[in-house]
XYZ file of C-alpha atoms in Angstrom:
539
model
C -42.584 10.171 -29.193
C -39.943 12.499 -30.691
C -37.663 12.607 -28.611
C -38.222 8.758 -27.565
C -34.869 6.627 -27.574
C -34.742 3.883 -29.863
C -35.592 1.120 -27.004
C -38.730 2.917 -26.120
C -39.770 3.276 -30.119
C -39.071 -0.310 -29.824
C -40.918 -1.470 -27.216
C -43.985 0.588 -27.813
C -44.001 -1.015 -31.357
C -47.698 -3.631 -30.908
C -45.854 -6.295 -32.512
C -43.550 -6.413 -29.012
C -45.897 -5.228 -26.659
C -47.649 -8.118 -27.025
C -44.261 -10.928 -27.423
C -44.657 -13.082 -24.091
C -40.885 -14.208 -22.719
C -41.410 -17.207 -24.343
C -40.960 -15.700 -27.538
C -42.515 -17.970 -29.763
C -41.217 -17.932 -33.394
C -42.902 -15.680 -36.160
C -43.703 -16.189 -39.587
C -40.588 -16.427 -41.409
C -38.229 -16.112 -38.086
C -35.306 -18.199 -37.749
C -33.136 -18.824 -34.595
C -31.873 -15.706 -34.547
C -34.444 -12.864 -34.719
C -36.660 -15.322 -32.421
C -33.898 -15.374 -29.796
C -33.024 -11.789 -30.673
C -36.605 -10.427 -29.397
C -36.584 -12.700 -26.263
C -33.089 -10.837 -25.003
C -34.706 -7.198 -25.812
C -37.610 -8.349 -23.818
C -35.486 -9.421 -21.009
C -34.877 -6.080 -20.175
C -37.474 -4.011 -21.437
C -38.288 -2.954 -17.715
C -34.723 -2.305 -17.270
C -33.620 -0.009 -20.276
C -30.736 1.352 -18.579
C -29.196 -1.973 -18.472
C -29.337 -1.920 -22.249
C -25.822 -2.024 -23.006
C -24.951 -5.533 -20.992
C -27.448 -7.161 -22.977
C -27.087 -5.784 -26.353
C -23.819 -7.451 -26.419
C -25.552 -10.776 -26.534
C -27.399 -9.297 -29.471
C -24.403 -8.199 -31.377
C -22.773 -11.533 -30.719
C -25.483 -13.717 -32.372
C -26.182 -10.848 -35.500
C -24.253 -13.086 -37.604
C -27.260 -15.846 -36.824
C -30.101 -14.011 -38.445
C -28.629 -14.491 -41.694
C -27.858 -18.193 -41.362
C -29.156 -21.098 -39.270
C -26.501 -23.761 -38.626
C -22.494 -23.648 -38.073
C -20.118 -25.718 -40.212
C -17.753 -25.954 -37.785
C -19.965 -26.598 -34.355
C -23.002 -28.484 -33.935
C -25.126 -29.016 -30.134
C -24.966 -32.716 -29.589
C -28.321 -33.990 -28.145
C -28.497 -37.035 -26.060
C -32.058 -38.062 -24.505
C -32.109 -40.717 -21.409
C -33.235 -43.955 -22.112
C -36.398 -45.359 -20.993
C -35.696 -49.204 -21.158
C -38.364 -51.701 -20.338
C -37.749 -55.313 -21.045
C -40.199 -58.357 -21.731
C -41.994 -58.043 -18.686
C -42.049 -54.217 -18.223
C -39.030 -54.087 -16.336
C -36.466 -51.437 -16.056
C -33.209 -52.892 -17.758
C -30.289 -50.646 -16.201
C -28.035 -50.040 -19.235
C -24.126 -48.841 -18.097
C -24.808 -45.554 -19.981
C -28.732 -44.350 -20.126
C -28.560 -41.939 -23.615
C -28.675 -41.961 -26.666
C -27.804 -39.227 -29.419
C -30.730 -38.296 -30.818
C -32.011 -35.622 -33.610
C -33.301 -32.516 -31.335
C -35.253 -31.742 -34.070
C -37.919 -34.999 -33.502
C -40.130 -34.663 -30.575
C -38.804 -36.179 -27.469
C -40.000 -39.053 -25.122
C -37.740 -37.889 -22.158
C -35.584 -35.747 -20.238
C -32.604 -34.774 -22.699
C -28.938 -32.847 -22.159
C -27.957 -30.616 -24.918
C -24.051 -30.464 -25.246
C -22.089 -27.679 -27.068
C -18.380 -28.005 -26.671
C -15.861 -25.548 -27.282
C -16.094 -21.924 -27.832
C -20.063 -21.155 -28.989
C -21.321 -20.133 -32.549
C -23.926 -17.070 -32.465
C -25.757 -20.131 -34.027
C -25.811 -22.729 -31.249
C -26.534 -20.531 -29.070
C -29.175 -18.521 -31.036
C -30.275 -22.114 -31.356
C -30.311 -22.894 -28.050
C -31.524 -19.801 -26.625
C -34.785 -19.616 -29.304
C -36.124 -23.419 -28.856
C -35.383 -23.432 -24.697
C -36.049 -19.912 -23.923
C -32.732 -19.486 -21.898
C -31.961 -16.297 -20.126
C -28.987 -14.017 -21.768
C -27.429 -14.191 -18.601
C -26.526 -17.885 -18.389
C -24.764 -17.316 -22.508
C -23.409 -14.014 -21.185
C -21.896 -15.543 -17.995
C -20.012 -18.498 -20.161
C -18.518 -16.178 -23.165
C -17.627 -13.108 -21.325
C -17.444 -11.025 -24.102
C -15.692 -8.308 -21.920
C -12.543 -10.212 -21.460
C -12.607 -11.275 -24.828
C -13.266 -7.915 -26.688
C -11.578 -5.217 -24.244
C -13.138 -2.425 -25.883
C -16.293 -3.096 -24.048
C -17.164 -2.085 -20.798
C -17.023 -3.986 -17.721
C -19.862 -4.316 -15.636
C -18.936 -6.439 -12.524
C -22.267 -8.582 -12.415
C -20.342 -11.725 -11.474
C -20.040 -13.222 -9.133
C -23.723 -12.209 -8.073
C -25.601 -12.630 -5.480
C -27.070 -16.232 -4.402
C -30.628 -15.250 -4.870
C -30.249 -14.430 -7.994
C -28.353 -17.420 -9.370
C -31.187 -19.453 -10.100
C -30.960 -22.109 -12.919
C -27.475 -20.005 -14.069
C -24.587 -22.424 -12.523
C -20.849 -22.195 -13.562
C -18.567 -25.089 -12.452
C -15.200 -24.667 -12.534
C -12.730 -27.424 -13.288
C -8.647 -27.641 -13.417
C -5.931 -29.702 -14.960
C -2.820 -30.540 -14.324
C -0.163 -30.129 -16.616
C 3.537 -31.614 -16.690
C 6.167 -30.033 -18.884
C 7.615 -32.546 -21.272
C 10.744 -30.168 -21.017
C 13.486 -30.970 -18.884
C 12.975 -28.283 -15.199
C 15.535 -25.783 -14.756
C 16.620 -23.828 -11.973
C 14.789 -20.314 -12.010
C 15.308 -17.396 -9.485
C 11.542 -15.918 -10.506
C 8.223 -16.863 -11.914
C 6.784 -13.956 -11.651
C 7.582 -12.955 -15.786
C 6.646 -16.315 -16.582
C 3.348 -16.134 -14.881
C 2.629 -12.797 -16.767
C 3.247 -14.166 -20.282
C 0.646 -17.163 -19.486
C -1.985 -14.814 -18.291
C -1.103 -12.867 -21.475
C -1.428 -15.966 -23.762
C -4.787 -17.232 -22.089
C -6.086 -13.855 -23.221
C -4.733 -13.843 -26.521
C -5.859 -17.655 -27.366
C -9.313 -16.122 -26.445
C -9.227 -13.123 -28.815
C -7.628 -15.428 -31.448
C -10.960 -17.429 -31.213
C -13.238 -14.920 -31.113
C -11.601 -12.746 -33.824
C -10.932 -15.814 -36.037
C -14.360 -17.825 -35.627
C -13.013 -20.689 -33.996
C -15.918 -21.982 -33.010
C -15.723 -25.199 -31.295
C -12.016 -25.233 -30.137
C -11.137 -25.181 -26.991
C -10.938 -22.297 -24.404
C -8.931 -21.910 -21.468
C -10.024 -19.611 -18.748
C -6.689 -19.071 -16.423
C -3.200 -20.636 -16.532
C -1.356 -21.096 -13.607
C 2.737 -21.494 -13.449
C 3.283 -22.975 -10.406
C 6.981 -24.366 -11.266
C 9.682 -25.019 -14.090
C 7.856 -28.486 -14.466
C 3.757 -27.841 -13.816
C 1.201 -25.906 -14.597
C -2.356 -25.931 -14.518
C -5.030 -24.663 -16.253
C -9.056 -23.650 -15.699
C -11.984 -24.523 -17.520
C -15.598 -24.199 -17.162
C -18.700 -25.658 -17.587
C -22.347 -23.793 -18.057
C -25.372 -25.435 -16.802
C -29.153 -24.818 -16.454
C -32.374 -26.342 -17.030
C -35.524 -25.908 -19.238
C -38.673 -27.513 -17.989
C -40.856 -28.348 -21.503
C -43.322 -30.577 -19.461
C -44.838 -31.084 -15.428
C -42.908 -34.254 -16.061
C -39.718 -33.594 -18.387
C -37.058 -31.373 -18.448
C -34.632 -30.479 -20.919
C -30.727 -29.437 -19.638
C -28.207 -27.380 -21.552
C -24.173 -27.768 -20.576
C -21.847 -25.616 -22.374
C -18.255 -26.475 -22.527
C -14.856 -25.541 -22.362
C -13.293 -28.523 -23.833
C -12.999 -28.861 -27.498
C -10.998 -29.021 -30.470
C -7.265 -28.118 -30.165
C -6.032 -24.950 -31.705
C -4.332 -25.503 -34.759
C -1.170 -23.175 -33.487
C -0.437 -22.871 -29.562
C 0.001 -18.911 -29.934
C 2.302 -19.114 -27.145
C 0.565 -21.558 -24.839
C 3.103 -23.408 -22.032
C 2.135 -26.703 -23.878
C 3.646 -27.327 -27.498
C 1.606 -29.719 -28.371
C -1.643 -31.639 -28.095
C -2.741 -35.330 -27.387
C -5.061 -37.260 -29.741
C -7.632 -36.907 -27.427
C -7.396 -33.380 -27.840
C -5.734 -32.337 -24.304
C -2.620 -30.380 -24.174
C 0.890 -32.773 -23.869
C 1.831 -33.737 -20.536
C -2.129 -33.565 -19.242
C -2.668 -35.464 -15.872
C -5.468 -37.796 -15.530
C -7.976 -37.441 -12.624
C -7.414 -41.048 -11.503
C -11.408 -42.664 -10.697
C -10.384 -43.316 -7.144
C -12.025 -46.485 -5.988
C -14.584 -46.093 -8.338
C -17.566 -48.674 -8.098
C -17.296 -51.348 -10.730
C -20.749 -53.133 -11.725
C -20.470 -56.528 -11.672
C -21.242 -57.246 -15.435
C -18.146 -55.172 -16.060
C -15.563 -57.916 -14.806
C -16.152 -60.112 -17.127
C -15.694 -57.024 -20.208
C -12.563 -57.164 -22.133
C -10.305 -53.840 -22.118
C -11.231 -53.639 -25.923
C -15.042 -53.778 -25.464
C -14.920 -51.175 -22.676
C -12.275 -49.086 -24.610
C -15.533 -49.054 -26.929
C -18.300 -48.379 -25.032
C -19.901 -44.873 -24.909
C -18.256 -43.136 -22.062
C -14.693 -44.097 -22.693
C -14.309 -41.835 -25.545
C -16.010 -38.539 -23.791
C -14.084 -36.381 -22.570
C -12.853 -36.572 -18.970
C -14.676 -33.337 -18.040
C -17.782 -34.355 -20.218
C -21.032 -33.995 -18.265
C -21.880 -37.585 -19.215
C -18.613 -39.241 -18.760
C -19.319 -40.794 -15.407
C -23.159 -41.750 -16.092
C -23.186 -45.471 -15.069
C -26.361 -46.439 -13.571
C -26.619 -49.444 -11.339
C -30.019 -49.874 -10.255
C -33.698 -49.024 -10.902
C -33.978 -45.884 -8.254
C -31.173 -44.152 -9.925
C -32.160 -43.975 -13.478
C -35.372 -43.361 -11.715
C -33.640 -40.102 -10.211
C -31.851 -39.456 -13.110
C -35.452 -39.027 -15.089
C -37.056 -36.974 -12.403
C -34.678 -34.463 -11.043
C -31.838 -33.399 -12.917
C -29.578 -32.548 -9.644
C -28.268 -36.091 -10.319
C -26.986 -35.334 -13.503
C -25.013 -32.098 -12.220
C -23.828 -34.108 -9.083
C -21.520 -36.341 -11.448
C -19.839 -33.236 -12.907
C -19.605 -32.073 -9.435
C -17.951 -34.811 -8.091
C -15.725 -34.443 -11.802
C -14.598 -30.982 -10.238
C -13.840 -31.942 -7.144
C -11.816 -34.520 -8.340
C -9.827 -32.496 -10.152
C -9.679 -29.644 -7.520
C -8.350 -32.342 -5.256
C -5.399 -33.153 -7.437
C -4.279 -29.650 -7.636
C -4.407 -29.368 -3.827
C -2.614 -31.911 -3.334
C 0.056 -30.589 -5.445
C -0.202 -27.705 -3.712
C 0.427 -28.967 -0.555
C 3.697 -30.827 -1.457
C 4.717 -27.832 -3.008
C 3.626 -25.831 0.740
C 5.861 -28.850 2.171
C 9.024 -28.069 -0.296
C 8.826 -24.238 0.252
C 9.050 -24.868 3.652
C 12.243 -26.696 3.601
C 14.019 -24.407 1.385
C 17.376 -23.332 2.256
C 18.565 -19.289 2.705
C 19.777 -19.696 -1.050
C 16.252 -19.868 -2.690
C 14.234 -18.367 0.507
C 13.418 -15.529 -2.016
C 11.545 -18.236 -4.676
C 10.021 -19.853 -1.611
C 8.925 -16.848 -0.718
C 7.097 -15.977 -3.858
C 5.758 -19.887 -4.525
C 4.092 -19.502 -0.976
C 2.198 -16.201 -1.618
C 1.433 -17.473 -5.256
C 0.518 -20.874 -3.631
C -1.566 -18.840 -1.003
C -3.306 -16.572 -3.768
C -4.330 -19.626 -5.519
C -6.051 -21.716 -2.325
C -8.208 -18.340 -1.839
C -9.654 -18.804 -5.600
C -9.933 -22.479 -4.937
C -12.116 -21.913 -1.334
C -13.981 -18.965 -3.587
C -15.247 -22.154 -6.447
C -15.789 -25.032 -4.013
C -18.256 -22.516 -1.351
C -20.231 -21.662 -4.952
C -20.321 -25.365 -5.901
C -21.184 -26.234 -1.882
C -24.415 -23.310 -2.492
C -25.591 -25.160 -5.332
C -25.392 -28.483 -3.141
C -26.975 -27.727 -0.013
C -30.146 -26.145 -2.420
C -30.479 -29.644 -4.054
C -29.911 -27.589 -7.557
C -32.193 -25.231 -8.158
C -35.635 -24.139 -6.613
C -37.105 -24.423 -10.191
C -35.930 -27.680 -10.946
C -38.329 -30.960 -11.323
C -37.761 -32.068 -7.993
C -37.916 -36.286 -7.004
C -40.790 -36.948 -4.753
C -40.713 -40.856 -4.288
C -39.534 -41.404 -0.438
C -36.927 -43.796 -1.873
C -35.634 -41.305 -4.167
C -35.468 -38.564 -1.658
C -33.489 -40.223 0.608
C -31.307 -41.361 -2.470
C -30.347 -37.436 -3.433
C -30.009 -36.942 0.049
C -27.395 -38.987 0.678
C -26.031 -37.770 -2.376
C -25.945 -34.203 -1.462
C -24.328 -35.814 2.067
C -21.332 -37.060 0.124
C -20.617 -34.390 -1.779
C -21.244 -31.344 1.155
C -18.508 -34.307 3.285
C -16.221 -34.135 0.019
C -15.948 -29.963 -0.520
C -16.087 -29.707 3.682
C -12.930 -31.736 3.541
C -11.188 -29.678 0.464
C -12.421 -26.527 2.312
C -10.970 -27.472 5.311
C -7.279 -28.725 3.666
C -7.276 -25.406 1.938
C -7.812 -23.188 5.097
C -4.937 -25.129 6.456
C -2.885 -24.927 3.626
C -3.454 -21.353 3.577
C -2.803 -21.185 7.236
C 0.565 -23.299 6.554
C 1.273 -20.763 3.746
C 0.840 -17.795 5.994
C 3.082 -19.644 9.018
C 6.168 -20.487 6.439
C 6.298 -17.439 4.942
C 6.423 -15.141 8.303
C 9.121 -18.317 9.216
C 11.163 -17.162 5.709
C 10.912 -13.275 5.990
C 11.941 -13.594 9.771
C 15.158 -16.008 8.872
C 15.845 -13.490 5.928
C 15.783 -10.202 8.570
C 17.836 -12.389 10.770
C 20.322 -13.113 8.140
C 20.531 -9.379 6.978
C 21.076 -8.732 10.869
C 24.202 -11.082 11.110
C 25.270 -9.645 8.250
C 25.145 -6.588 9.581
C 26.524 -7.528 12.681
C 29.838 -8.794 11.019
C 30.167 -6.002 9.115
C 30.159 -3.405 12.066
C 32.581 -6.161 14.090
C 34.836 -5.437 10.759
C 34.373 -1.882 11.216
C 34.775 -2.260 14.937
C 38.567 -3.596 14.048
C 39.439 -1.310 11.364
C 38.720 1.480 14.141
C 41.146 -0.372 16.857
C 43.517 -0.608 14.596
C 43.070 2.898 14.092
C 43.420 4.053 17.267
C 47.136 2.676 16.842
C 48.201 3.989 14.153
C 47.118 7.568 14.630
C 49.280 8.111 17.230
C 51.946 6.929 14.992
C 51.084 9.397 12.291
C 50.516 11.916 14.511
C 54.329 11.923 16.059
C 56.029 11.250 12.670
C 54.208 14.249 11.847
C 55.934 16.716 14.522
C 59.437 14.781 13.243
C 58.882 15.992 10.252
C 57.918 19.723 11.359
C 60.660 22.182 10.273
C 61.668 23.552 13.190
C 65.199 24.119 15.007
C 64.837 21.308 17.464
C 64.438 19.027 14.596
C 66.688 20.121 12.831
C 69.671 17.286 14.106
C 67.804 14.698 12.490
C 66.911 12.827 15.435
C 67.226 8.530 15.780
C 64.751 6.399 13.986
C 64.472 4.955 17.864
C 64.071 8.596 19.623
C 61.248 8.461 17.073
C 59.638 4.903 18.471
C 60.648 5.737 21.799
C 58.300 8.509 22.033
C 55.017 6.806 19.452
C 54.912 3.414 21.163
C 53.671 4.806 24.179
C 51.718 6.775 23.091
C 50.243 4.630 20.948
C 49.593 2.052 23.132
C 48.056 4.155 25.655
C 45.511 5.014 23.000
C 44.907 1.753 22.326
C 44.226 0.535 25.962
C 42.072 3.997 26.420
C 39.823 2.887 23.406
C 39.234 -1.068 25.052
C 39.314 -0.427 28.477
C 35.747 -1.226 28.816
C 36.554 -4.590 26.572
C 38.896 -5.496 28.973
C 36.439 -6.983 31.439
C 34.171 -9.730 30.586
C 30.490 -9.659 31.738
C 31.451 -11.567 34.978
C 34.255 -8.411 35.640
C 37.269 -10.259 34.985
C 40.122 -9.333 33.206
C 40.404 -10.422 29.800
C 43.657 -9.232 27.837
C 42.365 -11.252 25.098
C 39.669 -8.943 24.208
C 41.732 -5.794 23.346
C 42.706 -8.045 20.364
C 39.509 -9.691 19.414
C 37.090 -6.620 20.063
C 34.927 -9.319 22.634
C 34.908 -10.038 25.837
């Protein structure tokens, strides 16, 4: 063993030969070295992949030397299991309750950290669920965030292996409180938000902001909006046959204290950049004890002060089978943020696709900005296809193989129809953006070939101006040319001939060049004779 690396000396040590992935905690462990020896025994088979998941190791170092953040804590909310007088299932509007994830449970709960992760959430979360690196690894990419490391392109991987490790992307629409200008490029504008997202990241990560919010991509798509990405981590631990315990990590969190150069100058007390557009509940259903609710009472209730992307935000049951569903397979609880994303991928789309609509109609002055907008705008609905076919995967599967799947007929055919409505929703966003794209493609072959045939006019009256400059040439050389042999010094010239012996002699010729040069132009394409065209250069 002399020559053995350090991850073999490790591994052959008895006191890790013999840790089961479950890593239970030892004597005197806390969060961190527990969670520590579960990532090292994630790849002990693998020890050339060493270096991807030692950064999750360096990340949460600071953990082993302290147990809880100041500034971030995971909220814990367990679903209520209601039973009134005569054992039956009272439907509350929202079915959870915070609870202390420290006291043993007595149902499925959903572990929420928002905002950028501690090393001791997630040393936290990662020790007492027995979560895979990958899913922590996939949400902070460290890579982006600390360039000095390496890349190593695992993402976006391959369906197979995506099990209980989903990513849903989300969007927001931004309008500039600033009055819109008129612009001849975006393209430096563009580059300085893409610069900015990555220095707001680096800022937290180099500062300890733990908690605030994080932005994944901005997206300048005129003088007035913008939008911007966001994402949310899921996946599931199964503690019992019949429980299950789900972790979402978010985005969305406190604002930064400075904007370090983010399009927004300011934030909203709810946290959301200025100028944020709501995702309007379209026809949303409304339960039938809500009517009757003053705006003050529902202003107060539970999910009116999460945030709009929040996980929980839309969790209203309205009947027995679905808190039913809820409790046995946690698909139901991802389809709400699902239908969330879509939601919000809709409203950019549609923004889009007025902005498709004005590009289209833009005159040869700005053809160059329409130009750009419908490549950018193009560019954009390939991402967009790229997160609704991952979101559409995790649909048709139901979730996840290794989910706690419902079995009651009635519930079945409940999270069927479920999975119906949303595969009908992202078919239809799908298809808009393929013809969007297709619209994109279309106006943009439409603007370069109007540009070409401008530059071709253009050239066309500039060679007619050339065209004239040579008539006139032809006579006016003759001219020069017999006011030259005048002015020869030779004996013959040497009475000073008449200013007319002079014209007498150069008109003719003159305007027998002239005729020689347009003699062609002097028949139209029908072969008649057109005088008019000596002058004008057309038949």
């Amino acid at each position: 063993m002399a020559n053995s690396t350090p991850l073999e000396s490790f591994l052959s040590r008895p006191d890790v030969a013999s840790i089961s992935m479950t890593s239970p905690t030892l004597p005197g462990d806390n969060d961190g070295a527990t969670y520590t020896r579960f990532i090292k025994n994630s790849y002990r088979h693998h020890p050339d992949a060493i270096s991807y998941y030692e950064q999750l190791v360096d990340y949460i170092a600071p953990s082993l030397t302290s147990r809880k953040s100041l500034l971030q804590g995971v909220k814990v909310f367990e679903v209520q299991d209601n039973l009134d007088s005569d054992g039956a299932l009272a439907i509350p509007h929202f079915p959870f309750r915070v609870v202390d994830g420290e006291q043993p449970s007595s149902g499925p709960r959903v572990n929420i950290l928002e905002g950028f992760p501690s090393p001791e959430c997630i040393a936290y979360l990662g020790a007492r669920m027995s979560l895979r690196p990958e899913f922590f690894l996939g949400h902070l990419n460290l890579s982006h965030i600390q360039p000095q490391r390496p890349q190593f392109y695992e993402l976006p991987t391959l369906p197979s292996r995506q099990d209980n490790i989903i990513h849903v992307r989300l969007v927001t629409l931004v309008r500039s409180l600033k009055e819109p200008s008129l612009v001849t490029s975006f393209s430096d504008s563009r580059k300085k938000a893409m610069d900015s997202c990555q220095a707001s990241e680096k800022l937290l990560f180099r500062e300890k902001r733990y908690g605030s919010a994080r932005y994944r991509k901005f997206h300048i798509h005129n003088s007035q909006y913008h939008s911007f990405e966001q994402m949310v981590s899921f996946c599931i631990s199964q503690t019992e046959p019949d429980s299950w315990d789900g972790v979402f990590l978010l985005d969305s969190g406190r604002s930064l204290i400075d904007n370090h150069r983010l399009p927004w100058s300011s934030y909203t007390q709810a946290g959301k950049p200025a100028g944020s557009l709501p995702v309007v509940p379209y026809n949303g259903v409304v339960d039938s004890s809500e009517r009757n609710m003053s705006p003050e009472t529902v202003q107060d209730s539970t999910p009116a002060v999460l945030d709009r992307f929040h996980p929980l935000k839309d969790m209203l049951l309205h009947d027995a089978d679905e808190l039913e569903l809820l409790w046995t397979d946690p698909f139901f609880l991802l389809s709400k943020l699902l239908i969330a994303a879509a939601l919000s991928w809709s409203q950019l789309v549609n923004f889009l696709s007025e902005d498709v609509r004005q590009c289209r109609a833009a005159g040869p002055a700005r053809s160059a900005l329409a130009l750009e907008q419908l490549n950018y705008d193009a560019e954009l609905l390939d991402q967009i296809q790229g997160h609704l076919r991952d979101n559409i995967y995790i649909i048709q599967r139901g979730g996840c193989p290794s989910w706690p799947k419902a079995s009651k007929s009635s519930l079945v055919r409940r999270k069927e129809a479920i999975i119906k409505m949303l595969e009908v929703d992202h078919d239809a966003l799908s298809s808009l953006c393929r013809q969007l794209s297709k619209q994109c493609e279309v106006a943009s072959s439409i603007l370069v070939s109007s540009a070409q045939l401008a530059e071709s006019q253009k050239g066309i009256a500039q060679a007619r101006q050339v065209h004239s400059l040579t008539r006139l040439a032809f006579f006016f050389i003759p001219m020069t040319f017999v006011a030259s042999v005048f002015s020869m010094s030779v004996a013959e010239l040497q009475r000073h001939p008449s200013i007319w012996v002079y014209f007498t002699i150069a008109m003719p010729i003159s305007c027998a060049a002239w005729i020689a040069a347009g003699w062609r132009d002097l028949f139209d394409a029908n072969g008649k004779f057109s005088i008019r065209a000596l002058f004008t250069g057309s038949a």
